[in-house]
XYZ file of N, CA, C and O in Angstrom:
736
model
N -71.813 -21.040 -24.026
C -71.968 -19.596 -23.953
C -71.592 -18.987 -25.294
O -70.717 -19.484 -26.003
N -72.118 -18.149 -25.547
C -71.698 -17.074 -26.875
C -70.365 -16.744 -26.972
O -69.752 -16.545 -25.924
N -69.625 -16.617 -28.356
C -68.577 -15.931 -28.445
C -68.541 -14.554 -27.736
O -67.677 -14.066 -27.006
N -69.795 -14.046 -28.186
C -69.403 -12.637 -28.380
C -69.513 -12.292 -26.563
O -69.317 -11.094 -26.355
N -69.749 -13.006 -25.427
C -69.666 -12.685 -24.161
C -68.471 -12.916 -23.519
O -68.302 -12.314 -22.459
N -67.511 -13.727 -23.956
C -66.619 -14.254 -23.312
C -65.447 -13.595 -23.767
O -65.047 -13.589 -24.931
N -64.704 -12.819 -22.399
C -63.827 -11.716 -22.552
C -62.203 -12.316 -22.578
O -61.590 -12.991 -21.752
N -61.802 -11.750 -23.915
C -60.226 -12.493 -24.373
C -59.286 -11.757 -23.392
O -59.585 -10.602 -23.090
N -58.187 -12.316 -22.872
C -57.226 -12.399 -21.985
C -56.597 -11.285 -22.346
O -56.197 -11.171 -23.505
N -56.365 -10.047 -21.192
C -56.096 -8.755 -21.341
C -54.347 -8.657 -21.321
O -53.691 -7.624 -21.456
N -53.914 -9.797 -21.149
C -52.460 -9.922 -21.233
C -51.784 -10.638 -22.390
O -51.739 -11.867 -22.446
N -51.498 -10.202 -22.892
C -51.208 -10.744 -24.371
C -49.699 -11.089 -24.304
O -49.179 -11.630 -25.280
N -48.820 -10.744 -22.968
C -47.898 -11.585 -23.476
C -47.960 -13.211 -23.119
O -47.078 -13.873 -23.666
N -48.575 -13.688 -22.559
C -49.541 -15.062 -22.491
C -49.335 -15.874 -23.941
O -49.080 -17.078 -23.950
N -49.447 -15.227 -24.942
C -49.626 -16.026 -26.213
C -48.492 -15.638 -26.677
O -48.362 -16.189 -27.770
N -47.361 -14.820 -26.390
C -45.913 -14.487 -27.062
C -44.930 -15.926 -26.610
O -44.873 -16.729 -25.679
N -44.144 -15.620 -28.080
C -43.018 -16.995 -28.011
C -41.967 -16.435 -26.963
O -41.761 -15.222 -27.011
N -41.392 -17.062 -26.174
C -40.688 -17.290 -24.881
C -39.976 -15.705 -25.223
O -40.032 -14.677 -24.549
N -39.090 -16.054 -26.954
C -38.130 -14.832 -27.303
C -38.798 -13.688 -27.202
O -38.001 -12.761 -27.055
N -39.887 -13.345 -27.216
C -40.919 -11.875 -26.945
C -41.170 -11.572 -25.983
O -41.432 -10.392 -25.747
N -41.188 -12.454 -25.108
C -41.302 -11.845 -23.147
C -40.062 -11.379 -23.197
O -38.981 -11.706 -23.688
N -40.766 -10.046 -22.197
C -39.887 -9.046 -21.561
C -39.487 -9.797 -20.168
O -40.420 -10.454 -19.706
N -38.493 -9.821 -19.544
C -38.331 -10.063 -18.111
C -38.970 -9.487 -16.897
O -39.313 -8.308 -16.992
N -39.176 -10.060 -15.853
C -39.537 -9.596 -15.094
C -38.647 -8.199 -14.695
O -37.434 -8.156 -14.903
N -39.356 -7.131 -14.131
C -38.331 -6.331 -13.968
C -37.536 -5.411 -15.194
O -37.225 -4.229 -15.046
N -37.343 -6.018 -16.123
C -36.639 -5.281 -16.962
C -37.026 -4.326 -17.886
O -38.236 -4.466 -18.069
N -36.574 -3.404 -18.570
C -37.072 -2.859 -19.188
C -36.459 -3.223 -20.697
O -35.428 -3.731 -21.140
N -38.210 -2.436 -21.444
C -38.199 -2.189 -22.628
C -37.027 -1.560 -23.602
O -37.499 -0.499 -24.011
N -35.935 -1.710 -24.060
C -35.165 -1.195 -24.663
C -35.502 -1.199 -26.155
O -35.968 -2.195 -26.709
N -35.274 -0.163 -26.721
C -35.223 -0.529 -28.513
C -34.622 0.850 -29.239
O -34.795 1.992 -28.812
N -34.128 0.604 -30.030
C -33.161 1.566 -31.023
C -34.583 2.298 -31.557
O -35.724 1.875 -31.743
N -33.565 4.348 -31.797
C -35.137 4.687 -32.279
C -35.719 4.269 -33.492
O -36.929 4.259 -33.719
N -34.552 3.819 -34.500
C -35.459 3.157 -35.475
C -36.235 1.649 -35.280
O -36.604 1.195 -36.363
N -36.476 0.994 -34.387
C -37.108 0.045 -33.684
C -38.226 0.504 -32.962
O -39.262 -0.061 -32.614
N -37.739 1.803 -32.790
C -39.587 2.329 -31.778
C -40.089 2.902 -33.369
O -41.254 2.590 -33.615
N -39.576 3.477 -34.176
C -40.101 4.338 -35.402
C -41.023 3.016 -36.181
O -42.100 3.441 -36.600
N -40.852 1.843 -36.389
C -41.203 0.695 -37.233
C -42.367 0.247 -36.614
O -43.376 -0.003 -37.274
N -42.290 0.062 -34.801
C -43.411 0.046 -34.400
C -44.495 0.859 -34.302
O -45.663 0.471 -34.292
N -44.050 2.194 -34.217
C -45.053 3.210 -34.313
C -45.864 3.154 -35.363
O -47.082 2.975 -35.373
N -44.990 3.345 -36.413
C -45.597 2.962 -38.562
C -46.385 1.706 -37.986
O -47.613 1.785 -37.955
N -45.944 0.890 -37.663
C -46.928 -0.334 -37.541
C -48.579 -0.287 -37.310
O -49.614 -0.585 -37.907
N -48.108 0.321 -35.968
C -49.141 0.637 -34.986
C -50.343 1.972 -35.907
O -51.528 1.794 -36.187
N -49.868 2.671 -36.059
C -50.342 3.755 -37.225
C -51.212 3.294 -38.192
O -52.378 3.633 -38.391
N -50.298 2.213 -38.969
C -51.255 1.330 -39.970
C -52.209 0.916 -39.718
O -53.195 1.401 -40.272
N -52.375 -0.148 -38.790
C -53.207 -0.744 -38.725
C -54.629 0.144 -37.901
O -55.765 -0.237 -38.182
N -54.525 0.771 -37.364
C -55.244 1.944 -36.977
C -55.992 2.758 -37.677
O -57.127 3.205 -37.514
N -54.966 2.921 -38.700
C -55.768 3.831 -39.800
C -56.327 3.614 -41.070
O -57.145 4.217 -41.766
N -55.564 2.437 -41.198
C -55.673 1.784 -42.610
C -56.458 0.643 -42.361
O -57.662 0.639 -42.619
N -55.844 -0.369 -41.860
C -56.102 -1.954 -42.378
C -57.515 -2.147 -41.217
O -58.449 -2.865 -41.574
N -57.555 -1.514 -39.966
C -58.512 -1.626 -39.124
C -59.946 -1.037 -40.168
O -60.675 -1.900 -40.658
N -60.170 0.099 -40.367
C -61.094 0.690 -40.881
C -61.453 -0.448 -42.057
O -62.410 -1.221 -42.093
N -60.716 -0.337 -42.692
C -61.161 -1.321 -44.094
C -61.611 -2.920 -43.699
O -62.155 -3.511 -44.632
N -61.490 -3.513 -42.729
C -62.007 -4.692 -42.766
C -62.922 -4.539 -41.455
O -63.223 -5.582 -40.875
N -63.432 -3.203 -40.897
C -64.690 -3.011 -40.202
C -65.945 -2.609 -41.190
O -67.166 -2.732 -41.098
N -64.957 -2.013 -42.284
C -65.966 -1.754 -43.696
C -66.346 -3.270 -44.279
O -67.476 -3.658 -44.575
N -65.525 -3.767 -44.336
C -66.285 -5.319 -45.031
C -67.341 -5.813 -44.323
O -68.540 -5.984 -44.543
N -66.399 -6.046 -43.183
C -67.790 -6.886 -41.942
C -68.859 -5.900 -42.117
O -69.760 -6.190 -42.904
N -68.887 -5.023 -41.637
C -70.152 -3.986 -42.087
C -70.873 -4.338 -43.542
O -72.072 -4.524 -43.751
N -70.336 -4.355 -43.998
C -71.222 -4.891 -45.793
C -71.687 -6.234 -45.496
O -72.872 -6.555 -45.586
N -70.491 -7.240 -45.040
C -70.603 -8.566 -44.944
C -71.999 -8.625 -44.068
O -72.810 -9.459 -44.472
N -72.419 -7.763 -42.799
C -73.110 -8.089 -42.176
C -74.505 -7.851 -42.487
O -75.429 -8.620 -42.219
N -74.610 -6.503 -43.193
C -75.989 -6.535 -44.555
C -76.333 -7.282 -45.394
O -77.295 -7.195 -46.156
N -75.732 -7.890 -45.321
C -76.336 -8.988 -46.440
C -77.336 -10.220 -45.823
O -78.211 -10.841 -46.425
N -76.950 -10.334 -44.589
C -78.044 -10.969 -43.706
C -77.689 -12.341 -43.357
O -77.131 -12.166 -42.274
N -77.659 -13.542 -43.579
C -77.326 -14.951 -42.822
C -76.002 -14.628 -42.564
O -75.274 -14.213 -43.466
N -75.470 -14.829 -40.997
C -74.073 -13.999 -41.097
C -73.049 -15.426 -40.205
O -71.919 -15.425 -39.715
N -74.309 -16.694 -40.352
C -73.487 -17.897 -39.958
C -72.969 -18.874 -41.224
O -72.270 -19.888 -41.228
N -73.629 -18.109 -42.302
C -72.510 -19.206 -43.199
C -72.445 -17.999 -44.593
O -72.802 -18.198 -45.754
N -71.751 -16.491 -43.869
C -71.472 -15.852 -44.558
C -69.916 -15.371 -44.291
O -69.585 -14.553 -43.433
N -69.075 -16.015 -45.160
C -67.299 -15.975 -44.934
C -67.107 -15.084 -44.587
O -66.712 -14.996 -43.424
N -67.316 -13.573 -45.609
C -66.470 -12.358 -45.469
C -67.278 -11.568 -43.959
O -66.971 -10.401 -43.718
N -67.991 -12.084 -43.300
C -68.404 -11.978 -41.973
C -67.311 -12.528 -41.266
O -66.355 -11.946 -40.753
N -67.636 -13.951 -41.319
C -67.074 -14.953 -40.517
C -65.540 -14.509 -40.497
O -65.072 -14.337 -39.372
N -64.928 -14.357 -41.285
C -63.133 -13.891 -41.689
C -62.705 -12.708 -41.403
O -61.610 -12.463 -40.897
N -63.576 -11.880 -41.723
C -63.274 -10.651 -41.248
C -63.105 -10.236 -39.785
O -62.212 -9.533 -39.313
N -64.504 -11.013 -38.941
C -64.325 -10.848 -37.342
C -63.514 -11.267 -37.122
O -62.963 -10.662 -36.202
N -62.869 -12.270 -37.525
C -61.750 -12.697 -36.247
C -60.476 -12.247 -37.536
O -59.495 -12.958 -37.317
N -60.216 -11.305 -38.773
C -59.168 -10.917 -38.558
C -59.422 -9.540 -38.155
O -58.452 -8.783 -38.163
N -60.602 -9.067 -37.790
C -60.325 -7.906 -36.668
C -60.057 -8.086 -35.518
O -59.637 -7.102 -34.910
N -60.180 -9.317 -34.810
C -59.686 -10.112 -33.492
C -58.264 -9.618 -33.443
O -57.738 -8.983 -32.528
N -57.735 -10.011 -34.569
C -55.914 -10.510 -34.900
C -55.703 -9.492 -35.006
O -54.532 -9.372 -34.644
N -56.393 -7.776 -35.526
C -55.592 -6.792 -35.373
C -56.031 -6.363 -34.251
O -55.034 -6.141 -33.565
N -57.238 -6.047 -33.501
C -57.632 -5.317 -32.201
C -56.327 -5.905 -31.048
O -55.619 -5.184 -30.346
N -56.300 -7.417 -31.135
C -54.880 -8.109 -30.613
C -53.442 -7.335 -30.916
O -52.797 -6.857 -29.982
N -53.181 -7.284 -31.707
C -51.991 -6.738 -32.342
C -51.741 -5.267 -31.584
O -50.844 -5.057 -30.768
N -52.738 -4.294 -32.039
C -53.084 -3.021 -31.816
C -52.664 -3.288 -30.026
O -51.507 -3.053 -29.677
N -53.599 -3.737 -29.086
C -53.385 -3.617 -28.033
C -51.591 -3.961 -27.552
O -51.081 -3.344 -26.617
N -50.905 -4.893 -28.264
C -49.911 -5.523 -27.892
C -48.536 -4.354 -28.121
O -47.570 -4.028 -27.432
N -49.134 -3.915 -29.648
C -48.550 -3.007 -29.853
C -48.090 -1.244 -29.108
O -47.222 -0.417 -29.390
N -48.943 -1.291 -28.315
C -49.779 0.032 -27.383
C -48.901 -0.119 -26.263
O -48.110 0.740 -25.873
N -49.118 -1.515 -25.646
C -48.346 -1.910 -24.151
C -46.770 -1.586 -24.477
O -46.027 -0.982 -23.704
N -46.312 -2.213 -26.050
C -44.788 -2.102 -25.826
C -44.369 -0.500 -25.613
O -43.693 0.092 -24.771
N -45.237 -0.032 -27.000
C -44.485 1.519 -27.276
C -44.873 2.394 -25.585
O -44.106 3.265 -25.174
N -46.061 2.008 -24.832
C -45.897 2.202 -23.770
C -44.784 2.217 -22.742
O -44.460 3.177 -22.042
N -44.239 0.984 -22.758
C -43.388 0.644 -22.020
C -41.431 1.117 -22.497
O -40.456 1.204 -21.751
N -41.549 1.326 -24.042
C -40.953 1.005 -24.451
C -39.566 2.635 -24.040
O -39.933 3.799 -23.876
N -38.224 2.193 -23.986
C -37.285 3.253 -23.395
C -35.891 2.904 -24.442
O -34.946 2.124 -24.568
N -36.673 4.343 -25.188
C -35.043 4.198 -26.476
C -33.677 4.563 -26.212
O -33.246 5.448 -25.474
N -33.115 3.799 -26.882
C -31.614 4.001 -26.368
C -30.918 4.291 -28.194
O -31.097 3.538 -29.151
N -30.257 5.395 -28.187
C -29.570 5.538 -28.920
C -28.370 5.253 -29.255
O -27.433 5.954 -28.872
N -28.197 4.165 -30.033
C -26.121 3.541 -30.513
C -25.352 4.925 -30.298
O -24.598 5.221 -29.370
N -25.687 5.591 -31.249
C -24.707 6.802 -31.443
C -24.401 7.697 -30.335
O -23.374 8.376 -30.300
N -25.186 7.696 -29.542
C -24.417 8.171 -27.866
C -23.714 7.493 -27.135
O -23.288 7.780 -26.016
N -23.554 6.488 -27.788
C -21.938 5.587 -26.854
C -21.181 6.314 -27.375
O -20.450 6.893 -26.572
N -20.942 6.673 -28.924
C -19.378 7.417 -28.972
C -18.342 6.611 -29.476
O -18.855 5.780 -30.225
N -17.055 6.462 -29.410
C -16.231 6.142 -29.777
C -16.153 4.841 -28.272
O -15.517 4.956 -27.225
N -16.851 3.953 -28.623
C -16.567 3.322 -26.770
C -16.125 1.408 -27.050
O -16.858 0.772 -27.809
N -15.634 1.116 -26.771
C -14.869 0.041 -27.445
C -15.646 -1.407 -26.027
O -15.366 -2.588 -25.823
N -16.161 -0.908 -25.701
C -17.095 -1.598 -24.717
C -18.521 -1.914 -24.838
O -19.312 -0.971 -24.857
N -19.033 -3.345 -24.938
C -20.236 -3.431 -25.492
C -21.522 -3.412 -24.400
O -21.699 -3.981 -23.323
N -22.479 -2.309 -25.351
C -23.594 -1.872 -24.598
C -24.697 -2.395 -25.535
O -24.331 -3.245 -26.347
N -25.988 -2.022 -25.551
C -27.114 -2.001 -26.480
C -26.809 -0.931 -27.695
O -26.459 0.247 -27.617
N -27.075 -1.783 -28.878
C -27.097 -1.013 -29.744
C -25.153 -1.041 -30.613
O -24.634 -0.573 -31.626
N -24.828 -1.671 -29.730
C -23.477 -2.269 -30.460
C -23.340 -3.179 -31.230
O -23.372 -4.331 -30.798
N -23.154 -2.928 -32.541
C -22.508 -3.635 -33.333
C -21.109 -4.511 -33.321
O -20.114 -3.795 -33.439
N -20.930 -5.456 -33.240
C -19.586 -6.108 -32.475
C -19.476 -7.446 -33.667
O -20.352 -8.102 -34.230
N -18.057 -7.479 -33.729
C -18.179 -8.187 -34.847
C -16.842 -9.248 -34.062
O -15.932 -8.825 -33.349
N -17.122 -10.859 -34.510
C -16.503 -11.718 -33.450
C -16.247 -13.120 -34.065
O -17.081 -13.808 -34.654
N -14.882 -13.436 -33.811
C -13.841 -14.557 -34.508
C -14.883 -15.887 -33.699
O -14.899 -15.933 -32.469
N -15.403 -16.531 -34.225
C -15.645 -17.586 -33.559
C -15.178 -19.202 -34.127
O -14.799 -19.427 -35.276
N -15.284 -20.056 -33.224
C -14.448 -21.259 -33.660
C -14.442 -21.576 -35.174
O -15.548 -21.669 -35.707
N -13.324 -21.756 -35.945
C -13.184 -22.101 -37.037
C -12.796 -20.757 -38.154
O -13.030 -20.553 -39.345
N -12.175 -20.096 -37.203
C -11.863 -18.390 -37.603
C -13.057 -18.375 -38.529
O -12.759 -18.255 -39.718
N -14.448 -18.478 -38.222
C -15.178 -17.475 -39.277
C -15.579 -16.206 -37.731
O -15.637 -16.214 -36.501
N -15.782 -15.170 -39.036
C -16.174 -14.237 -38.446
C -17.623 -13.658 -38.533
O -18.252 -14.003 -39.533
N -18.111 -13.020 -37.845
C -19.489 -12.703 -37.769
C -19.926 -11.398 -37.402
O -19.047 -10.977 -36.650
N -20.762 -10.579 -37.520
C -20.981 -9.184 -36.844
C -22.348 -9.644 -36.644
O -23.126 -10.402 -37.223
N -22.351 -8.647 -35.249
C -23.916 -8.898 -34.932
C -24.431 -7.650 -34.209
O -23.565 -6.776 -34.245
N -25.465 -7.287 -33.607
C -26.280 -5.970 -33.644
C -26.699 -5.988 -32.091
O -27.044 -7.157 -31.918
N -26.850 -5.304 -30.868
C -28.063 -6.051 -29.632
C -28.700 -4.751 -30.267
O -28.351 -3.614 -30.586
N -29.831 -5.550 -30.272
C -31.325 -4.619 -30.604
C -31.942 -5.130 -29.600
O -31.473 -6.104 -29.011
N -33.020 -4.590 -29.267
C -34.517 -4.697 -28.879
C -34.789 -6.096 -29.082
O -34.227 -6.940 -29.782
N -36.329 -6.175 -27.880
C -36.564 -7.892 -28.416
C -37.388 -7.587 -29.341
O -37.295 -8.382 -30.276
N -38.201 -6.741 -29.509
C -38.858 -6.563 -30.926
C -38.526 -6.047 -31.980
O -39.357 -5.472 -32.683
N -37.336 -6.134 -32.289
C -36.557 -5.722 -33.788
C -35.147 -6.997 -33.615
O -34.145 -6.957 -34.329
N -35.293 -7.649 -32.940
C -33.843 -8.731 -33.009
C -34.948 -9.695 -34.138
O -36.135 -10.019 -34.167
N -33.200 -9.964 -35.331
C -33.930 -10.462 -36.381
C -32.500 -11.711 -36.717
O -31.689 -11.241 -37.515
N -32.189 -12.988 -36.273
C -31.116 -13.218 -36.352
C -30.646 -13.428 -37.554
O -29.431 -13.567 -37.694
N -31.657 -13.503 -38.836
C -30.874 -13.937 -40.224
C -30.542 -12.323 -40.602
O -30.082 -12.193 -41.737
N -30.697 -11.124 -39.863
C -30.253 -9.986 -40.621
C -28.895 -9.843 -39.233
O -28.262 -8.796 -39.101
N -28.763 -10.518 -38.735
C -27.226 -10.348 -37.573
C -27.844 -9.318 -36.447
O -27.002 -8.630 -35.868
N -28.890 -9.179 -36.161
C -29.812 -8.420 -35.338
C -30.099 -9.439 -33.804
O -31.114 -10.135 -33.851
N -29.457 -9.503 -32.827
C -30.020 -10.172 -31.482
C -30.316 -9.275 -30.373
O -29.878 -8.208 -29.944
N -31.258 -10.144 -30.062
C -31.841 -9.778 -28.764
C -30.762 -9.344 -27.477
O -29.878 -10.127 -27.130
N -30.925 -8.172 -26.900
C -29.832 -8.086 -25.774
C -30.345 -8.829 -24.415
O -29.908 -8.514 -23.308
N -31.219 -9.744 -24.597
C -31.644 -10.676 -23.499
C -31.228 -11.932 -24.086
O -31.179 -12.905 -23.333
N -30.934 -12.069 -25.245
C -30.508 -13.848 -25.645
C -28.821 -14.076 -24.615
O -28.205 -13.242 -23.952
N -28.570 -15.314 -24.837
C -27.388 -15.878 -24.348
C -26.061 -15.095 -24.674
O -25.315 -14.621 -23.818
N -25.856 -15.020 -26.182
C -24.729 -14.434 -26.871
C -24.639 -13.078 -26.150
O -23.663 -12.823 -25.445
N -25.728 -12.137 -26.333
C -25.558 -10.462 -26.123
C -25.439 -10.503 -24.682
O -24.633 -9.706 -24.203
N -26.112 -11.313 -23.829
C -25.852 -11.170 -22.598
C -23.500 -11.228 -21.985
O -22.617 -10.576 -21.428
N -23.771 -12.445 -22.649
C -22.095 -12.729 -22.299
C -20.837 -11.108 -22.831
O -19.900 -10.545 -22.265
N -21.700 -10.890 -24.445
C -21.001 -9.813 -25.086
C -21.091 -8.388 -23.747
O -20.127 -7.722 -23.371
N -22.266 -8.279 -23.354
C -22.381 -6.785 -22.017
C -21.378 -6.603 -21.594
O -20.902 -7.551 -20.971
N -20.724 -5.608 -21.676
C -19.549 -4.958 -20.872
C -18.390 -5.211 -21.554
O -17.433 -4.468 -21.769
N -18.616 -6.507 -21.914
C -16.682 -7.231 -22.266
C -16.553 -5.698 -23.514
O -17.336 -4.877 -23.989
N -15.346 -5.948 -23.587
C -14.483 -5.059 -24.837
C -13.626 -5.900 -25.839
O -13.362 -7.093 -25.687
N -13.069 -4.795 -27.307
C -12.696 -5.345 -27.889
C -11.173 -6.198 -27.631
O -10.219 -5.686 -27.045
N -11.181 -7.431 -28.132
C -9.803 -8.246 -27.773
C -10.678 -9.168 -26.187
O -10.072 -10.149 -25.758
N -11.559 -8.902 -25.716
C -11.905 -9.765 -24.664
C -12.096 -11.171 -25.444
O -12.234 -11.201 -26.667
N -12.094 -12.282 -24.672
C -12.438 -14.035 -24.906
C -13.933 -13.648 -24.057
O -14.114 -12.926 -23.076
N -14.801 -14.374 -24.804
C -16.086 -14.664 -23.636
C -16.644 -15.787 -23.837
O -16.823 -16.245 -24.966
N -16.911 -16.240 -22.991
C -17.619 -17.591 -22.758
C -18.783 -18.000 -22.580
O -19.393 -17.722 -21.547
N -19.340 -18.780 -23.609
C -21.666 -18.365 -23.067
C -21.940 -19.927 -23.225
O -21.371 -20.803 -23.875
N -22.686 -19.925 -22.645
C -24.116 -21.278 -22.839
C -24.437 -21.292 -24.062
O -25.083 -20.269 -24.289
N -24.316 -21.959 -25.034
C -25.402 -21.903 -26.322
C -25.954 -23.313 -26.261
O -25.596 -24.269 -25.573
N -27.141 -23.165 -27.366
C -27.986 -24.029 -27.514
C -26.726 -25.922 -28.119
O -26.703 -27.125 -27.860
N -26.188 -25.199 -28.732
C -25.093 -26.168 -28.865
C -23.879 -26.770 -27.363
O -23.103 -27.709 -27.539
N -23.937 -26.289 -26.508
C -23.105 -26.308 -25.604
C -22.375 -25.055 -25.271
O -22.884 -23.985 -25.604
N -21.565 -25.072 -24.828
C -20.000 -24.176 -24.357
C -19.482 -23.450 -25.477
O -19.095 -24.135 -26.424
N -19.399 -22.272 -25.561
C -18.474 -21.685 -26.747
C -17.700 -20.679 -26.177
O -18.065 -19.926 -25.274
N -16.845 -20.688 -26.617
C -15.819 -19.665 -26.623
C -15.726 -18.536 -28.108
O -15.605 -18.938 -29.265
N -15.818 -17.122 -27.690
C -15.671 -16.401 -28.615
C -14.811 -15.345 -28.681
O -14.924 -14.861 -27.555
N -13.967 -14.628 -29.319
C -12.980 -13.516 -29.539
C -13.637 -12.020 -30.106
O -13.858 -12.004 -31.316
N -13.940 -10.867 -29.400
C -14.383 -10.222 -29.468
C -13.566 -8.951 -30.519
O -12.976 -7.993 -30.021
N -13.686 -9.191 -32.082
C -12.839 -8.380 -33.108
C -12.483 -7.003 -33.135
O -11.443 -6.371 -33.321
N -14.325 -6.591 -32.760
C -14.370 -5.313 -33.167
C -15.879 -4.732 -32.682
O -16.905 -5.317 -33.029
N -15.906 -3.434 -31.782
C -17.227 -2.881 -31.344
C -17.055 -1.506 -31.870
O -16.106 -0.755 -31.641
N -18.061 -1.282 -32.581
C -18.905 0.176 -32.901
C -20.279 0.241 -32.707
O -21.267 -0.478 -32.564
N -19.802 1.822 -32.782
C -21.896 2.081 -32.618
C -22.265 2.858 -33.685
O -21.679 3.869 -34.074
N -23.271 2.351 -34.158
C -24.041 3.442 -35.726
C -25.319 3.131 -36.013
O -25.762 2.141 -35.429
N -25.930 3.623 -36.647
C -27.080 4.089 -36.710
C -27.751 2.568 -37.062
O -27.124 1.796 -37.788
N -29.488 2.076 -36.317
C -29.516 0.773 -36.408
C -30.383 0.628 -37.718
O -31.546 0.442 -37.359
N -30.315 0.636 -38.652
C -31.768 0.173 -40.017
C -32.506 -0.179 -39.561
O -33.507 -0.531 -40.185
């Protein structure tokens, strides 16, 4: 059958890595600068990068043999990869329910959007962020408030011990210090 008949899978979290599914049930959380990055995202490619490579294929496709003509051939399917994107992008900010750090306040109890900084074995210390699953970035200290760590961190306060599953085994951690401020 033809490419062009056969209709691509309207659920796109299907092709997301395990860490990008949302839970059943749960909701979309993300800091507003996490909905602001997706929006710019979403914006771009919409206005910018979409148009300009419907302009190529359009040229590409005047020119006439369009089975062994690249900037045809490359262009459709990276308009595939953004029409994909675009839609994926649409469902989150759809779904998506911001939570602001700075309305916790002075609260020494960890929520979303807490920054918490934590003695772990071998007294090093660490700070880390719960963001959104689409802005958790772990080499910038940014996690997911659905991973293992942020889950155990929920609720506890500062001076709590908590105890999580990691990919390494069993850990034990000492909870230093929780604030809330504005997320980059």
């Amino acid at each position: 059958m033809n490419k062009a008949f056969v209709r691509e899978s309207d659920d796109d979290d299907e092709e997301l890595q395990p860490s990008l599914k949302i839970p059943a049930g749960a909701r979309n959380y993300i800091s507003p600068a996490g909905h602001a990055r997706l929006k710019s995202e979403l914006e771009h490619l919409v206005k910018r990068e979409r148009p300009h490579v419907v302009e190529v294929v359009a040229w590409a496709a005047s020119n006439g043999d369009r089975s062994e003509n690249g900037d045809y051939i490359y262009g459709k399917r990276r308009l595939r990869e953004i029409d994909r994107r675009i839609r994926f992008l649409t469902k989150r900010l759809d779904i998506a329910e911001i939570v602001d750090p700075l309305r916790q306040g002075d609260n020494d109890q960890v929520f979303f959007g807490a920054r918490v900084t934590l003695l772990e074995p071998g007294d090093v210390e660490n700070t880390y962020t719960i963001v959104g699953i689409d802005e958790a970035d772990a080499s910038c200290g940014r996690i997911s408030w659905i991973s293992p760590l942020a889950r155990a961190l929920i609720k506890a306060r500062e001076g709590d011990t908590v105890r999580f599953q990691s990919p390494l085994g069993i850990r034990e951690i000492e909870i230093l210090e929780v604030r809330y401020e504005s997320i980059d």
